[in-house]
Structure formats: structure tokens, C-alpha cells
mmCIF file of C-alpha atoms in Angstrom:
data_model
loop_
_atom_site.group_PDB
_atom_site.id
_atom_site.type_symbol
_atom_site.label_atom_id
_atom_site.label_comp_id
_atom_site.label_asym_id
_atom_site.label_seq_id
_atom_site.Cartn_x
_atom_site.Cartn_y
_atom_site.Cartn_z
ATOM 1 C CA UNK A 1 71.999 4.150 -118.932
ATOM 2 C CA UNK A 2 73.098 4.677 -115.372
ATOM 3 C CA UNK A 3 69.806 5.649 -114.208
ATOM 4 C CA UNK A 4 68.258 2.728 -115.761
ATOM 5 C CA UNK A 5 71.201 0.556 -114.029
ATOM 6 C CA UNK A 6 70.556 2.127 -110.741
ATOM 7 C CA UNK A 7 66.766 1.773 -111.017
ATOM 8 C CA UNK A 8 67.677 -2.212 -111.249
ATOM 9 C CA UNK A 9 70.451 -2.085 -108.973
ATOM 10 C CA UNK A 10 69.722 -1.314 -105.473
ATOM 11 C CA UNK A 11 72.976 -2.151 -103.968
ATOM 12 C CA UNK A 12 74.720 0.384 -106.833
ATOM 13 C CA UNK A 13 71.792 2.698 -107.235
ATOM 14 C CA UNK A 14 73.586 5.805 -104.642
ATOM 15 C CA UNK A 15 76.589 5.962 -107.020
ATOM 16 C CA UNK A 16 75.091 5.168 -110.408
ATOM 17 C CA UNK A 17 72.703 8.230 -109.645
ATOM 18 C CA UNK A 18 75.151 10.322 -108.462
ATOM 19 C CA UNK A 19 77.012 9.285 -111.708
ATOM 20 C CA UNK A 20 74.610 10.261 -113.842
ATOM 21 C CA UNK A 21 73.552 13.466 -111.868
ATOM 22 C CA UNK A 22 77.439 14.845 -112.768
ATOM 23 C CA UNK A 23 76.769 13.438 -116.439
ATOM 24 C CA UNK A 24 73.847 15.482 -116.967
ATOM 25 C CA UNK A 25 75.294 18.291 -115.335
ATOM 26 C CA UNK A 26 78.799 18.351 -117.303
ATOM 27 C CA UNK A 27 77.264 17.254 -120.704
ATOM 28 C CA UNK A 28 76.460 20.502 -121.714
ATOM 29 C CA UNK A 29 79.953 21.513 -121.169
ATOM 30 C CA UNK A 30 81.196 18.466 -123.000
ATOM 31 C CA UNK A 31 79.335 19.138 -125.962
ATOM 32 C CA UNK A 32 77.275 15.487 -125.023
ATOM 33 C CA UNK A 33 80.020 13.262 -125.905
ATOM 34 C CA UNK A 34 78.940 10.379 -127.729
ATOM 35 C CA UNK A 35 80.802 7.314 -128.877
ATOM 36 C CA UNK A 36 81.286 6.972 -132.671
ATOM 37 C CA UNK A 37 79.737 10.022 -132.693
ATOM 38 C CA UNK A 38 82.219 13.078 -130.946
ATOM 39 C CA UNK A 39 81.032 15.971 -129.881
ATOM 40 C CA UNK A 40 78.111 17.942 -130.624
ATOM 41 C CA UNK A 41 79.152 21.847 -131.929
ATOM 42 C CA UNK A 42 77.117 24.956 -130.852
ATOM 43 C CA UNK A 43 76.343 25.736 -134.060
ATOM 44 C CA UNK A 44 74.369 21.823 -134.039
ATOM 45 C CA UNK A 45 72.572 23.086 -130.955
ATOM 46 C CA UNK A 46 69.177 24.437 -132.299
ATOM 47 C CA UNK A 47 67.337 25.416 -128.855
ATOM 48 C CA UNK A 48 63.958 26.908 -128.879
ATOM 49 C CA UNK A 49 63.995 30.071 -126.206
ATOM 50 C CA UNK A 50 60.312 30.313 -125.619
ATOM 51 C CA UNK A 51 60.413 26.074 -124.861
ATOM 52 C CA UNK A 52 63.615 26.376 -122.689
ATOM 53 C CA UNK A 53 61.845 29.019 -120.799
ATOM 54 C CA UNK A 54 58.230 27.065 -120.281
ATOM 55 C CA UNK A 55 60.696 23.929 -119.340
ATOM 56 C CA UNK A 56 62.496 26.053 -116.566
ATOM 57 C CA UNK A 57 58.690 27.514 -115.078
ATOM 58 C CA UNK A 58 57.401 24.600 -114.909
ATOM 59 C CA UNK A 59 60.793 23.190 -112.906
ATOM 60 C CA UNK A 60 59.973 26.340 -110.838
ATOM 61 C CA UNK A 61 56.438 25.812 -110.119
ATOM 62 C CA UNK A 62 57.409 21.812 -109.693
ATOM 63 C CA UNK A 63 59.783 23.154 -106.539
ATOM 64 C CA UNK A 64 57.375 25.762 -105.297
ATOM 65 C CA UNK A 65 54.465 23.019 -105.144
ATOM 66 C CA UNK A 66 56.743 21.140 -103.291
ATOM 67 C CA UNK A 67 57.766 23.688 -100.560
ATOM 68 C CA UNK A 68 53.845 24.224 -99.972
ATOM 69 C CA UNK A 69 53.573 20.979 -99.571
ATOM 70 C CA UNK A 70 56.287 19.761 -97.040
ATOM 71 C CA UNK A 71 55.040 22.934 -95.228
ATOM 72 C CA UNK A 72 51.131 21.170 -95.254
ATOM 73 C CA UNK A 73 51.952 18.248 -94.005
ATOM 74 C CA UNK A 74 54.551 19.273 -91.338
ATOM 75 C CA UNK A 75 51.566 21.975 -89.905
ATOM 76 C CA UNK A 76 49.154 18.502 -90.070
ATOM 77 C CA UNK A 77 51.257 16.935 -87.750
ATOM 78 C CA UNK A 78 51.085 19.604 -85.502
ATOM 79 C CA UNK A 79 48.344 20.422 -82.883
ATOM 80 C CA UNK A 80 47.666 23.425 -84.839
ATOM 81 C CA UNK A 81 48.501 25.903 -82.167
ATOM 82 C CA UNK A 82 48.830 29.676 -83.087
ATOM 83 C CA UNK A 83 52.795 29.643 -83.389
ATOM 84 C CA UNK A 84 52.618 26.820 -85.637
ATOM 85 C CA UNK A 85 49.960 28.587 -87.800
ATOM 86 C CA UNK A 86 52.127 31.624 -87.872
ATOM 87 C CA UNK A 87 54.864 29.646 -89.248
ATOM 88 C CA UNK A 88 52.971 28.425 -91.871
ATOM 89 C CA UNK A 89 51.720 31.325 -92.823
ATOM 90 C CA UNK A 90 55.056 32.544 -93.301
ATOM 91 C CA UNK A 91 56.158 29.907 -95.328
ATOM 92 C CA UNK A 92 53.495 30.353 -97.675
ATOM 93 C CA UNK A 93 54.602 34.382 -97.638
ATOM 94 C CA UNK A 94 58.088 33.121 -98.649
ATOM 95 C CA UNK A 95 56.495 30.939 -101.760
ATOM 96 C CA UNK A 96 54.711 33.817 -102.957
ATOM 97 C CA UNK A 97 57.367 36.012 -102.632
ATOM 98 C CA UNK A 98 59.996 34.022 -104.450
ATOM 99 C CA UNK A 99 57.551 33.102 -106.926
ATOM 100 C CA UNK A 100 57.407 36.645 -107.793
ATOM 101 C CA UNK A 101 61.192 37.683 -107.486
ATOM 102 C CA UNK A 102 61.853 34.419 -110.159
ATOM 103 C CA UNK A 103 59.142 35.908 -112.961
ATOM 104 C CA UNK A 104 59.844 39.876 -112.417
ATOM 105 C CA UNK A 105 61.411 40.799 -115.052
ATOM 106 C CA UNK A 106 63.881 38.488 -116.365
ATOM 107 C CA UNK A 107 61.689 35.169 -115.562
ATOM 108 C CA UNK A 108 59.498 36.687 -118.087
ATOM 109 C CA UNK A 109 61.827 37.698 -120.956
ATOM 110 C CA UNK A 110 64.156 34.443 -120.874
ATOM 111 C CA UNK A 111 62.812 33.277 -123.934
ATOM 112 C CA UNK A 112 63.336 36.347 -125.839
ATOM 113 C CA UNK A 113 66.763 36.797 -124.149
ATOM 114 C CA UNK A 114 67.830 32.919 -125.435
ATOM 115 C CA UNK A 115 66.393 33.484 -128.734
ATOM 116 C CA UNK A 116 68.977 36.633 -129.178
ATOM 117 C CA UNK A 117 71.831 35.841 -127.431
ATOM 118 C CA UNK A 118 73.586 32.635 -128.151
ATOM 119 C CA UNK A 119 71.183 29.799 -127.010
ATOM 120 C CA UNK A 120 73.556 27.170 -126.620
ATOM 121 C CA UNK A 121 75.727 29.429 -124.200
ATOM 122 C CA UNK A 122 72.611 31.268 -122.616
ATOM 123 C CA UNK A 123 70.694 28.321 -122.440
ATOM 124 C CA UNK A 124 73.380 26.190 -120.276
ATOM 125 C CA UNK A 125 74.582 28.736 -118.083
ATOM 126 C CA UNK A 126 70.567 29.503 -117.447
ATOM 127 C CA UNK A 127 70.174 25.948 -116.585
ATOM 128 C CA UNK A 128 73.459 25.383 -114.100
ATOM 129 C CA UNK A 129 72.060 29.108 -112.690
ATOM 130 C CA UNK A 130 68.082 27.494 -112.458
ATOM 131 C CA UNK A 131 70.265 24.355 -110.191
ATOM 132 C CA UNK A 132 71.239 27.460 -107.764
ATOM 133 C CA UNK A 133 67.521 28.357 -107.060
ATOM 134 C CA UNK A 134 65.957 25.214 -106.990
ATOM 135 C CA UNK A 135 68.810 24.192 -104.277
ATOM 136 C CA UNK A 136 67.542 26.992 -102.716
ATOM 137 C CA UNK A 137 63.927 25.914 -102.176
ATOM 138 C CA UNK A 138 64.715 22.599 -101.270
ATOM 139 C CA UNK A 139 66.442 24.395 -98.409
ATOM 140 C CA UNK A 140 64.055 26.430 -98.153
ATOM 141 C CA UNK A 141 61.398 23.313 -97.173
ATOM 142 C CA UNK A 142 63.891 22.012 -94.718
ATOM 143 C CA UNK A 143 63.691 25.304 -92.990
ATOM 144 C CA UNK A 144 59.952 25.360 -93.697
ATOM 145 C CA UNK A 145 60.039 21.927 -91.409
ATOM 146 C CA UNK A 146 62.054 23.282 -88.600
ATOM 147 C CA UNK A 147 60.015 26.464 -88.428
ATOM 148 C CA UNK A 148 56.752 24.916 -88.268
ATOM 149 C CA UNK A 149 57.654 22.057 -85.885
ATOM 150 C CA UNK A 150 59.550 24.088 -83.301
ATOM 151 C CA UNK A 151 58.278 27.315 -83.746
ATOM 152 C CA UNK A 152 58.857 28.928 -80.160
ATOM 153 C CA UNK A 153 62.164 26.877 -79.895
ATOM 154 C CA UNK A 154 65.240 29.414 -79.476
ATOM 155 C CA UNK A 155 66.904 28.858 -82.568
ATOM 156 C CA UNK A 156 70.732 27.223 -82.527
ATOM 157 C CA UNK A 157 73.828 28.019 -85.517
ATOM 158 C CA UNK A 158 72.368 24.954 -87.533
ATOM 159 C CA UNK A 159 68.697 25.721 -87.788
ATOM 160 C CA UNK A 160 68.449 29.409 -88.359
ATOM 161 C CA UNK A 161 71.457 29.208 -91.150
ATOM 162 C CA UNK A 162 68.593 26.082 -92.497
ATOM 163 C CA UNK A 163 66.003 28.899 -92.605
ATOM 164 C CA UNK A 164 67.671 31.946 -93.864
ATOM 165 C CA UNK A 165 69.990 30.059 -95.771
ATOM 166 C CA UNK A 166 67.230 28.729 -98.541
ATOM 167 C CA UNK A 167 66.776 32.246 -99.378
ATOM 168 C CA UNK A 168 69.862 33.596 -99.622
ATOM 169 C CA UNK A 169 70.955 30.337 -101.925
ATOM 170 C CA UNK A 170 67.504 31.233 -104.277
ATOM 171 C CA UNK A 171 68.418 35.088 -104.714
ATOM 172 C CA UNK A 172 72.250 34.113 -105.335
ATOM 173 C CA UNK A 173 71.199 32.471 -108.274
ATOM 174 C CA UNK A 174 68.203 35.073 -109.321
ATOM 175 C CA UNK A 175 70.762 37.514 -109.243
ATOM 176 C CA UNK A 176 73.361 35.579 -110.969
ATOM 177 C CA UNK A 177 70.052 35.162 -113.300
ATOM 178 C CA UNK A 178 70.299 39.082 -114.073
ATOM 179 C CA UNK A 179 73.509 39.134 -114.802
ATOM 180 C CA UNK A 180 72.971 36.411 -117.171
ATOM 181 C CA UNK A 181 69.644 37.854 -118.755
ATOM 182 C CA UNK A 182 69.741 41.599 -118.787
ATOM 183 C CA UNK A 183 73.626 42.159 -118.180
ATOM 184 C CA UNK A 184 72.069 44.101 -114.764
ATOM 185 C CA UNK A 185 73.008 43.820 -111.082
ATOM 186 C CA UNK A 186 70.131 44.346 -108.921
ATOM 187 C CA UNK A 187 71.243 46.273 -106.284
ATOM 188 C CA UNK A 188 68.525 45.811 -103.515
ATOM 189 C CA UNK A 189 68.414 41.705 -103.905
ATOM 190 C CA UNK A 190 72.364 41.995 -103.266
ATOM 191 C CA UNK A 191 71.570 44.121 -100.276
ATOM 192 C CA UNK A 192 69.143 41.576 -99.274
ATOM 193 C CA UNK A 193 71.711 38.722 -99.630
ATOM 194 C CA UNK A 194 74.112 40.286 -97.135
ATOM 195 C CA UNK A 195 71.066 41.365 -94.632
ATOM 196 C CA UNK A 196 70.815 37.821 -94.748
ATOM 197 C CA UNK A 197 73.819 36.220 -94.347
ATOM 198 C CA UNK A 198 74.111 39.219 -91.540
ATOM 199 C CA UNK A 199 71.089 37.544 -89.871
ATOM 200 C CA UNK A 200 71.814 34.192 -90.054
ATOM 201 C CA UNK A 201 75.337 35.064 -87.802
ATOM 202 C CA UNK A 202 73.240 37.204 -85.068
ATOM 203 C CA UNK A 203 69.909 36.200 -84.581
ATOM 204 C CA UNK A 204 69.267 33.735 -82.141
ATOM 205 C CA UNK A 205 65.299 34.074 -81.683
ATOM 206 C CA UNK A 206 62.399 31.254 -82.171
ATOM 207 C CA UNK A 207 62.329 29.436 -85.066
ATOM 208 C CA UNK A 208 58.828 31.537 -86.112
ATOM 209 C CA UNK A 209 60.652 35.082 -85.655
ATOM 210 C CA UNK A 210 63.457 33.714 -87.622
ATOM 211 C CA UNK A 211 61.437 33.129 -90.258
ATOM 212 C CA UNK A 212 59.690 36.348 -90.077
ATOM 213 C CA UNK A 213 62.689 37.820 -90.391
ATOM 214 C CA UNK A 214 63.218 36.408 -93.759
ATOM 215 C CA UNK A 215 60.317 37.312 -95.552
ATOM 216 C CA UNK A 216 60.344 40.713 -94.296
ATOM 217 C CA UNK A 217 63.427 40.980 -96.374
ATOM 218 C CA UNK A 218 62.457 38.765 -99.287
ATOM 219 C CA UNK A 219 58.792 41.331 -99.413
ATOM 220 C CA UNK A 220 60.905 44.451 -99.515
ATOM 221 C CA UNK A 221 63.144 43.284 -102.141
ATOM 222 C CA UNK A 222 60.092 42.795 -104.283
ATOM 223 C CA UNK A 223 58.642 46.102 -103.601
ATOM 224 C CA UNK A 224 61.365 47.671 -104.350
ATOM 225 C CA UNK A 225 61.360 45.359 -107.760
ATOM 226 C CA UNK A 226 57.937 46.316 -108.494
ATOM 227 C CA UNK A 227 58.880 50.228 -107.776
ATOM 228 C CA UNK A 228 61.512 50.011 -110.197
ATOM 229 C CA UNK A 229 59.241 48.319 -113.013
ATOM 230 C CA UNK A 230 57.335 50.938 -112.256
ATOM 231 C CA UNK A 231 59.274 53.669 -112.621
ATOM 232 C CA UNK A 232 60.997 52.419 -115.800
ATOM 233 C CA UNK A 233 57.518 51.666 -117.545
ATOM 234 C CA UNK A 234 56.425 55.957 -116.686
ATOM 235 C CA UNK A 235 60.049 56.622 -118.511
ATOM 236 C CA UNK A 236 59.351 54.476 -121.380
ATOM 237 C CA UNK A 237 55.962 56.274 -121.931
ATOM 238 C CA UNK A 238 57.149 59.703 -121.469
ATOM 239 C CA UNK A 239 59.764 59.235 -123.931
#
């Protein structure tokens, strides 16, 4: 109802949204209060692991798509100088490469994890954790913006925290994801996080470099994902 209200309300729309943003965020939690009809138990919640799972790639892909595309139309404005092609580039790196670090491993096995834990607690704390990442990719396109825009502009407090920032908000929640999904801590993406957090306080170098910067660390946390996948799948064989 208060996204129908603020769809007809224009002068009210800002806080019926943002009231129905913290309902759908906090129902879970609530057990989706109704009136006249309480509280909804766990053991009423029958989710489906394989659905939740298509549900939460297709959110992904949804916020991916959209990243490539705020970095498209940003380059079209420019005069499609080298620098500004570089930073394009990059962004389109940093797509792939969090595309990849969502589905390997756990993206992949969420269904089957859901359907064997408890779904209704797996499947909420999945969803608040899927929030995490997506925030991160919309930061991520503001970053994409800058980047592309000013590429050769010495980069100030606010705008390289913008770019590195996006992807050290996505790999919080991937690794928060883990946790959640396998019980696992991935070592190197935690490494990554503080590399990052490290950069954001000292660099101070163009936009594009800034940028570079980031998905040289997002690439070698997925090779060292795909080493370890590796490595586990020659174990599983020679035992």
C-alpha cells in the first residue's frame, strides 16, 4: 500500500517509499505482520532454494546490466579520447570480474545450500547479504561515471573512496555470502578488502589509474578463486 500511495502522491512519494523500503526490509524479521492475521512462523515459510537462487541472479545480472550501461552512455558523452576508452575498458573488466567472484562457488550452490539449511533463516539473511552487493554496484556505476568523465583528473578523498569503495562494499557482502553459504572465510577476498580500503586512504592518482588499481585487485582475487577450485576438484578426484 505505501508504494501504491506514493505512486499517487507526489508531494508524499520520498517518505512513503522510504516507508515501504524499511517494511520490506524488516518484514522478514517480523515474521510479515499482518492484521487479523499475526505473524507468519518459520515452519509456515515453505521457500523453494533453486527459485530463491534464480530470483537473486537475475537481481545480479539486473545490477550488472546496469553498471555497463551508465558506463555506455557516460563514454558516449565523451569525445572518445584514449583515457576515456581506457576507463571504460576497465569498467567493463570490473563487471566481468565481479560477475565471476558472485557465481564461484557459492553463487552456484545457493540453492542447494537453502534447500538444506533452514530456508527461512538462510533465505533472509541471503537476501539482507544480496542488499550489501547490489549497494555495491550501484557505487560501483557512480565511480564508473567519475572514471570515465575525468579520467586524467588527479583524483581528490571523495572520488577515489567513490571508485574503490563500490568494490570493497560488493566483496564485504560476497564474503559475508561465504560465511553464510559454506561456513568458509575466504582469505584472499579479505586480503583484497583491506588492499582496498588501504588504497582508497593513499592513492591520489587520475581517476583511470585509480580504477586500474581496482581491478588489478578484484582479477587476482579471482585467480586465486579459480586456483583454489582447482586444486580442491584434483583432491576430490584423487581421493
Amino acid at each position: 500500500m505505501p508504494w501504491l500511495a506514493g505512486a499517487f502522491l507526489p508531494a508524499w512519494r520520498v517518505p512513503l517509499w522510504v516507508f515501504a523500503l524499511a517494511l520490506d526490509l524488516v518484514g522478514p524479521r517480523l515474521g510479515w505482520h499482518t492484521p487479523m492475521l499475526g505473524r507468519a512462523r518459520q515452519r509456515e515459510l515453505h521457500l523453494a532454494g533453486e527459485h530463491y537462487a534464480e530470483r537473486y541472479q537475475q537481481i545480479m545480472i539486473i545490477a550488472l546490466g546496469e553498471l555497463v550501461l551508465v558506463a555506455g552512455l557516460t563514454y558516449a558523452d565523451t569525445s572518445l579520447h584514449l583515457p576515456a576508452t581506457a576507463a571504460f575498458l576497465l569498467v567493463f573488466a570490473t563487471a566481468v570480474l565481479i560477475g565471476l567472484l558472485y557465481v564461484t562457488p557459492a553463487g552456484l550452490r545457493l540453492g542447494t545450500a537453502i534447500e538444506h539449511a533452514d530456508p527461512s533463516r538462510l533465505g533472509v539473511i541471503t537476501a539482507y547479504l544480496h542488499l550489501v552487493m547490489i549497494a555495491g554496484l550501484v557505487v560501483t556505476a557512480v565511480g564508473a561515471e567519475l572514471s570515465i568523465a575525468h579520467p586524467t583528473q588527479a583524483g581528490d578523498t571523495t572520488a577515489v573512496v567513490v571508485i574503490v569503495g563500490g568494490p570493497m562494499l560488493f566483496l564485504a557482502g560476497r564474503i559475508l555470502f561465504s560465511l553464510a553459504i559454506h561456513r568458509r572465510l575466504s582469505w584472499s577476498r579479505v586480503a583484497a578488502l583491506f588492499v582496498l580500503a588501504s588504497a582508497s586512504v593513499v592513492l591520489r592518482l587520475p581517476l583511470v589509474a585509480v580504477s586500474a588499481t581496482a581491478v588489478s585487485v578484484l582479477l587476482v582475487v579471482v585467480v586465486l578463486d579459480r586456483a583454489g577450485i582447482m586444486s580442491y576438484r584434483r583432491t576430490r578426484s584423487s581421493d
